Short mmCIF file of C-alpha atoms in Angstrom, two decimals:
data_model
loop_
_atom_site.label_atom_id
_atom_site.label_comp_id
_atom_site.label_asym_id
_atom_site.label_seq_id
_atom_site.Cartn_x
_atom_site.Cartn_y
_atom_site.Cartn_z
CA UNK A 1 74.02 75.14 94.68
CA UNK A 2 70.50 73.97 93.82
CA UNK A 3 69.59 74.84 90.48
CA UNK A 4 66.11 75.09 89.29
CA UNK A 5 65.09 73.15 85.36
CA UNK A 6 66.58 70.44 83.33
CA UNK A 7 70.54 70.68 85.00
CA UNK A 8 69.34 69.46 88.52
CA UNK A 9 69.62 65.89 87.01
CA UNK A 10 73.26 66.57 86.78
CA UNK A 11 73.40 67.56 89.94
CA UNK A 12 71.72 65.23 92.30
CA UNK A 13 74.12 62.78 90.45
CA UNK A 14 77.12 64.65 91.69
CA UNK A 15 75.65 64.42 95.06
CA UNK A 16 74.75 60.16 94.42
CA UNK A 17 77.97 59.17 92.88
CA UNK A 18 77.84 56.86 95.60
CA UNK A 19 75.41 54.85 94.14
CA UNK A 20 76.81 52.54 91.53
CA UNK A 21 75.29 51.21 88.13
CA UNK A 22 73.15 48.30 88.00
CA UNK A 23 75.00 45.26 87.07
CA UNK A 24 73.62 43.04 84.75
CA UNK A 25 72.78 40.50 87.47
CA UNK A 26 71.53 43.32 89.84
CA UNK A 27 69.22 44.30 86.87
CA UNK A 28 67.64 40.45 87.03
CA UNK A 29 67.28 41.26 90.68
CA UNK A 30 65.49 44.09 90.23
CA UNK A 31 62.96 42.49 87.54
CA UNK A 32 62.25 39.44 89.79
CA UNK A 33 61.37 41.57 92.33
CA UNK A 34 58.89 43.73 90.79
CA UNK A 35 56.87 40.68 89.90
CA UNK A 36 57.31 39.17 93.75
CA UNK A 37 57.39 41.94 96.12
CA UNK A 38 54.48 44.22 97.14
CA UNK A 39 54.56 48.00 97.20
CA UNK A 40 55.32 49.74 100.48
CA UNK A 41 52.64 50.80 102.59
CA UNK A 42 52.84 55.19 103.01
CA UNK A 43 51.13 56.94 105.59
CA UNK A 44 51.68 60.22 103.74
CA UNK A 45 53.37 61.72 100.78
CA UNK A 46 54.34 65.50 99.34
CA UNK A 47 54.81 66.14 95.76
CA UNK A 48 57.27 68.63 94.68
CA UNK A 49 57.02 71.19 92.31
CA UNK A 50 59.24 71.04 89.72
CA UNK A 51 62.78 69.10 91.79
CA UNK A 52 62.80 65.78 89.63
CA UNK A 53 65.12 63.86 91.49
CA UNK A 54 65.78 63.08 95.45
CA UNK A 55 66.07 66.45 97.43
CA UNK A 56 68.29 66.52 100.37
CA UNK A 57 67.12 66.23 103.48
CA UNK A 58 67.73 65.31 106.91
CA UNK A 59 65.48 64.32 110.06
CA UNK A 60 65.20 66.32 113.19
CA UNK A 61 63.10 65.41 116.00
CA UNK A 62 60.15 65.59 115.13
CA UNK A 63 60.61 67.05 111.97
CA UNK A 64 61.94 66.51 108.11
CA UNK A 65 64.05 69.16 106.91
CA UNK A 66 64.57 69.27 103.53
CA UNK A 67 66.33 71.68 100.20
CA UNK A 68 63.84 71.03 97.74
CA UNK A 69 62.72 72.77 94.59
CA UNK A 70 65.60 75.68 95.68
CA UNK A 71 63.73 76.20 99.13
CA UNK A 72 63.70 75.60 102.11
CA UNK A 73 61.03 73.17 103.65
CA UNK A 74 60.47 71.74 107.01
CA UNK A 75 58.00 68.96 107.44
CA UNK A 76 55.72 67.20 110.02
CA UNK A 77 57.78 63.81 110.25
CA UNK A 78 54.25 62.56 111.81
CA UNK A 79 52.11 63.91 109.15
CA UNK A 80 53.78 65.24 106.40
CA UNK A 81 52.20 68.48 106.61
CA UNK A 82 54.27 71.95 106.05
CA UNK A 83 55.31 73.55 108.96
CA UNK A 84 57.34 76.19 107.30
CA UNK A 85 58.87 77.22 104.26
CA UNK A 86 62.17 80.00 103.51
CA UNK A 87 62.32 80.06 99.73
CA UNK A 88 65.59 80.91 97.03
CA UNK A 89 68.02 78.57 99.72
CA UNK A 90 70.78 78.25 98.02
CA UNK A 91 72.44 75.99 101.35
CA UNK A 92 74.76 74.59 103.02
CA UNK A 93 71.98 73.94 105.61
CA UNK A 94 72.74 72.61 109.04
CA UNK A 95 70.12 71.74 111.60
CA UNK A 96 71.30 72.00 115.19
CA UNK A 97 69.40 71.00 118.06
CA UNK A 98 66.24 73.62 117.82
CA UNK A 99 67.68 75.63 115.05
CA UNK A 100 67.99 75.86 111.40
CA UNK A 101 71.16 77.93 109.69
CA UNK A 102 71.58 78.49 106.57
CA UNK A 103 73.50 80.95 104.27
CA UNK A 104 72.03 83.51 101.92
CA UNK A 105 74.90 84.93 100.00
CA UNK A 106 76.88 86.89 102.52
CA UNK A 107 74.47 86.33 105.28
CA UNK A 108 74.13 83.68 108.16
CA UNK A 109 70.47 83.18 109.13
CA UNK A 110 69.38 81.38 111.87
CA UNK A 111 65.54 80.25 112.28
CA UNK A 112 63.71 78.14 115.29
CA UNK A 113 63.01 74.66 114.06
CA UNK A 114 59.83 74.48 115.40
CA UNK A 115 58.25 77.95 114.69
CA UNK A 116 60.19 79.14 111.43
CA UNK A 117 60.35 82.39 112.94
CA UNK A 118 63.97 83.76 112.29
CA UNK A 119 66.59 84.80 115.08
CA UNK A 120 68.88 87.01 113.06
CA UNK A 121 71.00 87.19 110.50
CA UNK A 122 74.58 87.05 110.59
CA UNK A 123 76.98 88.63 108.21
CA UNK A 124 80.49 87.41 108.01
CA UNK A 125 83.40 90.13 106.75
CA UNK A 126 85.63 87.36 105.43
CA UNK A 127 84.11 87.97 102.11
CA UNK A 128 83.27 84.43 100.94
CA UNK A 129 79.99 83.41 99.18
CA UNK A 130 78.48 81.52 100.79
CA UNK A 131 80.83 82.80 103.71
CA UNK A 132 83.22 79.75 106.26
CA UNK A 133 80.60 78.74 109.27
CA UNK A 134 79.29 75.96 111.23
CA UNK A 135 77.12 75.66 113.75
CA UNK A 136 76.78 72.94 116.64
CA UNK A 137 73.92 72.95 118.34
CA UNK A 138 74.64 76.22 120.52
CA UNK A 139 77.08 77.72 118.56
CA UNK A 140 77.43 79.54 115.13
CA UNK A 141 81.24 79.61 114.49
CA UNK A 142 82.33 81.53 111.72
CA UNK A 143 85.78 82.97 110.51
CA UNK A 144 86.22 86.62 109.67
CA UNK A 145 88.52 89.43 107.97
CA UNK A 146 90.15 91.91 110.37
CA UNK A 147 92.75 93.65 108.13
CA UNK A 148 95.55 90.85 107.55
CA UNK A 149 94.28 88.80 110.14
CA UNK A 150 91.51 86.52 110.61
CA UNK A 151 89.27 85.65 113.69
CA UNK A 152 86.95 83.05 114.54
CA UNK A 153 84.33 84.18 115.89
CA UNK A 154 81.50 82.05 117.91
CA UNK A 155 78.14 83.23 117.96
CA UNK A 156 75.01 82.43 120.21
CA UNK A 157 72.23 80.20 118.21
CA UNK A 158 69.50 81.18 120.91
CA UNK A 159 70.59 84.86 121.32
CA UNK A 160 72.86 85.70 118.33
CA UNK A 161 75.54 87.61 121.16
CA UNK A 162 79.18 86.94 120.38
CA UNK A 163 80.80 84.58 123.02
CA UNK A 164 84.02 84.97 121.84
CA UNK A 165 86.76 85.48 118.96
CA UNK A 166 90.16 84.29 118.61
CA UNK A 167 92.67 86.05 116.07
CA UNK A 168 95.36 84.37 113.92
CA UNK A 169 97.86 85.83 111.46
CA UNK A 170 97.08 82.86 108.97
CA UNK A 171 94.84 81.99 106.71
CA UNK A 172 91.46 79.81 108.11
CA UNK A 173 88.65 77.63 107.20
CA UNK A 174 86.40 76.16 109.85
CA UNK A 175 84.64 72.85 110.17
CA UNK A 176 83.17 71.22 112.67
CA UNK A 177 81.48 67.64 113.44
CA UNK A 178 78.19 66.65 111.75
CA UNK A 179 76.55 63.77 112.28
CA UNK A 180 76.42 61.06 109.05
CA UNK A 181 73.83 61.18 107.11
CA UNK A 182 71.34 58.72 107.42
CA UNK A 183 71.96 57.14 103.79
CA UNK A 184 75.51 58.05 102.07
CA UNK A 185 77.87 58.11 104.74
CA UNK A 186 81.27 58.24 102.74
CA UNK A 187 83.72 60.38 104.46
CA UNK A 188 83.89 62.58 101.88
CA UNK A 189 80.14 63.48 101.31
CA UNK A 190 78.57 66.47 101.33
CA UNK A 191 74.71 66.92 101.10
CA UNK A 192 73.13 70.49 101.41
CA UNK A 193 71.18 69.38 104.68
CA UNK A 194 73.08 67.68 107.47
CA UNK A 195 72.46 67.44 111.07
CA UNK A 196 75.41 69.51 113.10
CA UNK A 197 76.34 67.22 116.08
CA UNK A 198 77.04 67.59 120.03
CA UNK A 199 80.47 68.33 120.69
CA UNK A 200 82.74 70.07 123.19
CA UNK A 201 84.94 71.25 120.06
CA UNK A 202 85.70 73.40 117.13
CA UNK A 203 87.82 72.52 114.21
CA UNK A 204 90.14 75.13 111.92
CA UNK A 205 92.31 74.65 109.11
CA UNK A 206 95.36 77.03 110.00
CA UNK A 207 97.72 77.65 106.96
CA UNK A 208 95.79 77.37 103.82
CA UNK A 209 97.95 79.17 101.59
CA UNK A 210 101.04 77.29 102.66
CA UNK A 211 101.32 74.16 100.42
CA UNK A 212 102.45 71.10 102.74
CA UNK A 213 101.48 73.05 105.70
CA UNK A 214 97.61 72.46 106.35
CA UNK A 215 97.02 71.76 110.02
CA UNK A 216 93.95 71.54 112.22
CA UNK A 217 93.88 73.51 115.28
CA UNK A 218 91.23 72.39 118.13
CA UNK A 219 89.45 75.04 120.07
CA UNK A 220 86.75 74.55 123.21
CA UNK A 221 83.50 75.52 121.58
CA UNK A 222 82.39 76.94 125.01
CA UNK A 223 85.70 79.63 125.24
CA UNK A 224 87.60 79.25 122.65
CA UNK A 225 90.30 77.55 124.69
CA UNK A 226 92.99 76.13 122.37
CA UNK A 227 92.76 72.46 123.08
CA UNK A 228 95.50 71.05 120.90
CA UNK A 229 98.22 73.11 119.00
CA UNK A 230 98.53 72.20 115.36
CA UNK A 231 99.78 68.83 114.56
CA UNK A 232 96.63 66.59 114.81
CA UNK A 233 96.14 66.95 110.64
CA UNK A 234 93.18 66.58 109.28
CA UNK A 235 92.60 66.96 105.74
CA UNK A 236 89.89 69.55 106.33
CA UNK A 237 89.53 70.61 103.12
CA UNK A 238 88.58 67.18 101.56
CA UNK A 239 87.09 65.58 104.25
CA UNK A 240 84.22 65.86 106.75
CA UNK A 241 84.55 65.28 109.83
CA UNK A 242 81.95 62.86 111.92
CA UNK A 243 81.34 62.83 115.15
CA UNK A 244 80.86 59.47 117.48
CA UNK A 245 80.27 60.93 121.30
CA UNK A 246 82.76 63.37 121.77
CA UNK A 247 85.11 61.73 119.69
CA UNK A 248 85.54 62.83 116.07
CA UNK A 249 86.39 60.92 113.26
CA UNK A 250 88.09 62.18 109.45
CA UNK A 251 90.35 60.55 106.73
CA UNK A 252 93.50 61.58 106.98
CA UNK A 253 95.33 60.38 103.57
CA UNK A 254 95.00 57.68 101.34
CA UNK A 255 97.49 56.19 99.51
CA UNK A 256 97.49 53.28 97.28
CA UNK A 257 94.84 50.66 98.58
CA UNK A 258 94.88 51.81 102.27
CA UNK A 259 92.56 54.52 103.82
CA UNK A 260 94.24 55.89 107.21
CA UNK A 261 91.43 56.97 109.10
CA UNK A 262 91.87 59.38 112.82
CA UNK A 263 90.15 58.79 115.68
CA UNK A 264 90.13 61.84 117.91
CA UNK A 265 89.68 62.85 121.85
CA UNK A 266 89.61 66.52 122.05
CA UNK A 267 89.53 66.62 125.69
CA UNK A 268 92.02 64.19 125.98
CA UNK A 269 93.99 64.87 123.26
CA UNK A 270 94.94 61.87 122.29
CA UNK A 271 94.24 60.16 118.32
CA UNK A 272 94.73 56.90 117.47
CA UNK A 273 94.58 55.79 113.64
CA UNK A 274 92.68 52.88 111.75
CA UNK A 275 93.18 51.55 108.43
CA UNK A 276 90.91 50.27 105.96
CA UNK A 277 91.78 48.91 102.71
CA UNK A 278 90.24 49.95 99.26
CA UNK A 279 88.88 48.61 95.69
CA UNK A 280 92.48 50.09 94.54
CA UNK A 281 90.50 50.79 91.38
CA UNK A 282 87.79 52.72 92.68
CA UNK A 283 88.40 56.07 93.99
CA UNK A 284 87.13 56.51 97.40
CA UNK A 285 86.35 53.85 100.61
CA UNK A 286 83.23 54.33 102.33
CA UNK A 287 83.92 54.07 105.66
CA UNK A 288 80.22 54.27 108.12
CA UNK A 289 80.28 55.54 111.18
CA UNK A 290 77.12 54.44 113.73
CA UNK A 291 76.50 52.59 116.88
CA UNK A 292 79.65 53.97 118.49
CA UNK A 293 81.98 52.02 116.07
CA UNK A 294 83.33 52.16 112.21
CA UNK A 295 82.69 49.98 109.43
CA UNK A 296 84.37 49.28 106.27
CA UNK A 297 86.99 47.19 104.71
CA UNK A 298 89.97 46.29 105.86
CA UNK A 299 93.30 45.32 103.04
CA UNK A 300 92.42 41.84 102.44
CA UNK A 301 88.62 43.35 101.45
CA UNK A 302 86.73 42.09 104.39
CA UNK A 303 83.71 43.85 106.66
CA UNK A 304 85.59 45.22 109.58
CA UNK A 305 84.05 46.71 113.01
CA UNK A 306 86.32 49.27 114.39
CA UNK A 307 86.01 50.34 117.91
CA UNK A 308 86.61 54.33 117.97
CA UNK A 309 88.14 54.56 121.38
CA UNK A 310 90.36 51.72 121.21
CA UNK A 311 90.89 51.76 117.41
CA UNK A 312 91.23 47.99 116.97
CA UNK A 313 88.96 45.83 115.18
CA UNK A 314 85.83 44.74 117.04
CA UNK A 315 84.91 41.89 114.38
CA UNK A 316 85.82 40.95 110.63
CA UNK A 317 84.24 38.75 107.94
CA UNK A 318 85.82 35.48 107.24
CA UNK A 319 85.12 36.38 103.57
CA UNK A 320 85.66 39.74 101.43
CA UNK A 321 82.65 41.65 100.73
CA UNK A 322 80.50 44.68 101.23
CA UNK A 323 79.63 45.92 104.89
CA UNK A 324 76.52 47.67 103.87
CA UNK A 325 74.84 49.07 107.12
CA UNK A 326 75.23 48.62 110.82
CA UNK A 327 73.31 48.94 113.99
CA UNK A 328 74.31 47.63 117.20
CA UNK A 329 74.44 44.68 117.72
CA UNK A 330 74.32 43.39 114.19
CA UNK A 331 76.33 44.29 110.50
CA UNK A 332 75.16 43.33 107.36
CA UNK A 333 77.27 43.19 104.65
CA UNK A 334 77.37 41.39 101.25
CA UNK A 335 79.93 38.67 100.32
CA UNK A 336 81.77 38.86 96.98
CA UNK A 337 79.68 36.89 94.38
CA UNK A 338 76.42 37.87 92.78
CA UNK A 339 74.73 34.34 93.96
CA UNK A 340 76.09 35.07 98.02
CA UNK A 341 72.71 36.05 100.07
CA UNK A 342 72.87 39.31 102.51
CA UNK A 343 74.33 38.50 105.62
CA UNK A 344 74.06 40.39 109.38
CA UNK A 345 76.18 39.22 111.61
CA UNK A 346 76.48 40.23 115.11
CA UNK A 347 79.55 42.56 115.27
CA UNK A 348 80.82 40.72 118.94
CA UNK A 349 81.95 37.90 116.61
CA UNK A 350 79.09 35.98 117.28
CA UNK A 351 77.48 33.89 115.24
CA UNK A 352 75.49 34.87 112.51
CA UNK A 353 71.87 35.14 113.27
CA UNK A 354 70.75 35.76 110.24
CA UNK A 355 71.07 35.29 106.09
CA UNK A 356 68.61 36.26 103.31
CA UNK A 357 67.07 32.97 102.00
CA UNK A 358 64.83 35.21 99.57
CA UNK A 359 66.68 36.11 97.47
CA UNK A 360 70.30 37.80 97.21
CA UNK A 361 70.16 41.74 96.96
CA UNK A 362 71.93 43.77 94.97
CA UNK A 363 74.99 45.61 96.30
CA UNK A 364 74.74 49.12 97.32
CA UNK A 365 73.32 51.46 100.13
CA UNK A 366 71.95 50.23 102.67
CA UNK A 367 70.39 51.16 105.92
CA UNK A 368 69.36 49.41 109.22
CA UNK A 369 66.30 50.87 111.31
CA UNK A 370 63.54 49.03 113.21
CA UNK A 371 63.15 45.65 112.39
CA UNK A 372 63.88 46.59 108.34
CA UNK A 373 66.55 46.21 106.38
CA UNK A 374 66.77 49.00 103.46
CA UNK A 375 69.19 47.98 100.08
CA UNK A 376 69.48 50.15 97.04
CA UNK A 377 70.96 50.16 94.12
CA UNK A 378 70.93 51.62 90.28
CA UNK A 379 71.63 54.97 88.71
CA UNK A 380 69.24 57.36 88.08
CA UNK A 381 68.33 57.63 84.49
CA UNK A 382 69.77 61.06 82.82
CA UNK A 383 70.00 61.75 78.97
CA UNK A 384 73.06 60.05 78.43
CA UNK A 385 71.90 56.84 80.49
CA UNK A 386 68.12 56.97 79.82
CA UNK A 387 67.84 53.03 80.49
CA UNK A 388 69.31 53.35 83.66
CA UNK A 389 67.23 51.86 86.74
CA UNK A 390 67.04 52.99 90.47
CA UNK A 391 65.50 51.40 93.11
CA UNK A 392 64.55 50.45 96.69
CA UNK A 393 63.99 47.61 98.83
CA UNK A 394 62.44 46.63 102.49
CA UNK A 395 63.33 43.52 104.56
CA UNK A 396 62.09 42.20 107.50
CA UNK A 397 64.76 40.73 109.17
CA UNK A 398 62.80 39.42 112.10
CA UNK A 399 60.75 36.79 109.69
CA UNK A 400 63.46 37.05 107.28
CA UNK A 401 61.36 38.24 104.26
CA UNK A 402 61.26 40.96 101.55
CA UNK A 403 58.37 43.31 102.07
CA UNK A 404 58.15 45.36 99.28
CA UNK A 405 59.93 46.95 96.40
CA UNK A 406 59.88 50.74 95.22
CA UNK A 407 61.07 51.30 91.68
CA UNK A 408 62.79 55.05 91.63
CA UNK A 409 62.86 55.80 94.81
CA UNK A 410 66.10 56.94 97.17
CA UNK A 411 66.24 56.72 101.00
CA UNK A 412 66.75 60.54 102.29
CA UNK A 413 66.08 60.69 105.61
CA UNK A 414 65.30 58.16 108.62
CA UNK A 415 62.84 59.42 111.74
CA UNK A 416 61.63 57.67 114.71
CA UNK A 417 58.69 56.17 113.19
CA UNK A 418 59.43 56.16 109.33
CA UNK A 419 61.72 55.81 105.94
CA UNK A 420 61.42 59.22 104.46
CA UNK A 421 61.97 58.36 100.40
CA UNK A 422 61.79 60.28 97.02
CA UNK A 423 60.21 58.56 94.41
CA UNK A 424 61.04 59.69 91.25
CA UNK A 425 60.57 58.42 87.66
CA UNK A 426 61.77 55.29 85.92
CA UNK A 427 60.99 56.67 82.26
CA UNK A 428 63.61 59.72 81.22
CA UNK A 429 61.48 60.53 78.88
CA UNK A 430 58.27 61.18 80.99
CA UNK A 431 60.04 62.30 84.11
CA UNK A 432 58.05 64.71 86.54
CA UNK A 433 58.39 65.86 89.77
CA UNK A 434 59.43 63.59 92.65
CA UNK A 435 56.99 62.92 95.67
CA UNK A 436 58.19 62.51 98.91
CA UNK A 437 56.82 59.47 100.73
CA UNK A 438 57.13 58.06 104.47
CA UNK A 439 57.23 54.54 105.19
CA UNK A 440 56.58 52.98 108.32
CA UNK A 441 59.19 50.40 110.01
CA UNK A 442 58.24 49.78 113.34
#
């Protein structure tokens, strides 16, 4: 839940952990840079209110949605202007296809993206706050109470009719694919706004309350046809689930230094499973999802493309490192050593087209689109790390040069024509309210 005052701080981190602390070499980085590199060019910008750090957000057509200042805003990607506005959101929000769906204590509301104007409301019996739904982008599926059993029940985005309902006589939860957002992809992330994906399936977590007995049961989104009985586990609870095509991708353990990740065909219900390999000290593997194909790390630490209907290994590093973005047909990633450049490397096992000679950027997020190459890295100061630093950077990897540098700012969404980033303060002491900017990148 958004909260409105000094404690959102707290919270955006939460949402961030991905990002890591400046190192002390990154910090050099970052100094050199603000005396080199030029500030980015913005065709438009909205301030917010009171929200002090990055709100979440997504991109939709031709449109920014975003959970800002505890409401509900949807922006003009072209312009910036406000198209319309549903305020006290508390979220999850999901935008899918034309609509936007969002929970409001024990309701379900559904709104056109375009318009604002809203459908209907939905309210679910199960008697959660906010209640278990999804939506793809025809469907609403939520899961319900009907004495001691529970239903799913799929509802009509455009017309808000039931389509159909399936009873069990065992506890559910329901979760279906999303598409990655376009900055922190970890498997396990979870920002308010995400973009529900195209898919031919629905996903439910049958046996909740029986320790050692959590499956995932697969149902036809169109009928409610049970595709697969249980036995294809996913770890619903923990884990998201992405979608690439039809094909849906979640962690399904980890143990030790290994990540075991499924790869799933619903219609032919088949999975095959990857494996990437962890920093056995840190607690999670980011494993990216884009282009039709996986990135991470395998054991031995290296940048590995995974193919997601074969499940092999498209192309690995011949040195351990960071695989930082992708976008077919290229990966960058960032060898081991603060003094290694940025590398992208096209992902056939080609050779590599490409190395920064500018400079070497700092490890951490980073994000492909156009002909720029985004990298991030810092904290974001709070009162117990007020010297903390956060920033942003822009390559172009065509002429192979840094562009410009954004102190405090965070990527949070990525349109057709522009970087949508929050810029926020650098001083803890003098913090105000963020302002939304887009950059252009093609």
């Amino acid at each position: 839940m958004q909260r409105r005052g000094p404690h959102r701080t707290t919270w955006v981190l939460i949402v961030v952990a991905a990002v890591i602390v400046l190192s002390a070499a990154a910090a050099i980085w970052i100094t050199t840079l603000s005396a080199t590199a030029a500030e980015p060019k913005i065709d438009w910008r909205v301030p917010l209110a009171e929200q002090q750090t990055p709100p979440d957000a997504a991109a939709a057509g031709d449109a920014v949605v975003m959970l800002a200042d505890g409401d509900l805003t949807v922006l003009d990607a072209g312009s910036g202007a406000v198209r319309w506005t549903v305020p006290d959101v508390e979220g999850p929000v999901r935008v899918a296809a034309d609509s936007v769906v969002y929970a409001s204590g024990a309701l379900i509301k559904v709104h056109d993206l375009a318009g604002g104007q809203e459908r209907f409301s939905y309210r679910a019996e199960l008697g959660h706050n906010p209640p278990f739904w999804t939506a793809t982008p025809t469907t609403l599926v939520t899961v319900e109470r009907d004495g001691k059993y529970r239903e799913a029940v799929a509802t009509s985005l455009t017309t808000g009719k039931q389509l159909w309902h399936k009873r069990y006589d065992k506890e559910l939860a329901v979760a279906a694919p999303v598409l990655p957002d376009p900055v922190h992809t970890a498997m396990d992330a979870s920002p308010g706004v995400q973009v529900a994906a195209a898919t031919s399936a629905v996903y439910l977590n049958t046996g909740l309350r029986e320790a050692g007995d959590e499956k995932s049961l697969t149902l036809d989104i169109a009928t409610g046809t049970e595709l697969d009985s249980p036995g294809t586990v996913f770890d619903l609870d923990t884990y998201s689930l992405i979608t690439v095509g039809d094909r849906v991708v979640s962690v399904s353990e980890r143990s030790g230094c290994e990540t075991k990740v499924v790869l799933y065909d619903p219609l032919a219900k088949s999975a095959k499973t990857a494996g990437f390999g962890a920093d056995c000290n840190a607690s999670a593997t980011t494993v990216r999802v884009d282009g039709g194909a996986l990135i991470g790390q395998n054991l031995d630490g290296r940048p590995e493309v995974v193919d997601v209907v074969t499940g092999e290994p498209r192309w690995t590093a011949d040195a351990r490192g960071v695989a930082q973005a992708f976008r077919e047909p290229v990966l960058a990633y960032s060898p081991d050593g603060d003094d290694q450049p940025l590398k992208i490397v096209d992902v056939s096992g080609g050779p590599e087209p490409w190395q920064a000679r500018d400079t070497t950027p700092a490890a951490g997020p980073a994000t492909l689109a156009g002909k720029y190459l985004l990298t991030s890295s810092g904290s974001f100061p709070t009162a117990e790390r007020p010297d903390d630093a956060y920033a942003t950077t822009g390559y172009n990897i065509d002429i192979d040069k840094l562009m410009w540098h954004q102190p405090g700012a965070r990527l949070i969404a990525v349109t057709e024509k522009y970087f949508v980033l929050a810029v926020c303060g650098t001083d803890y002491k003098e913090m105000k309210p963020a302002v939304v900017v887009a950059v252009p990148y093609t």
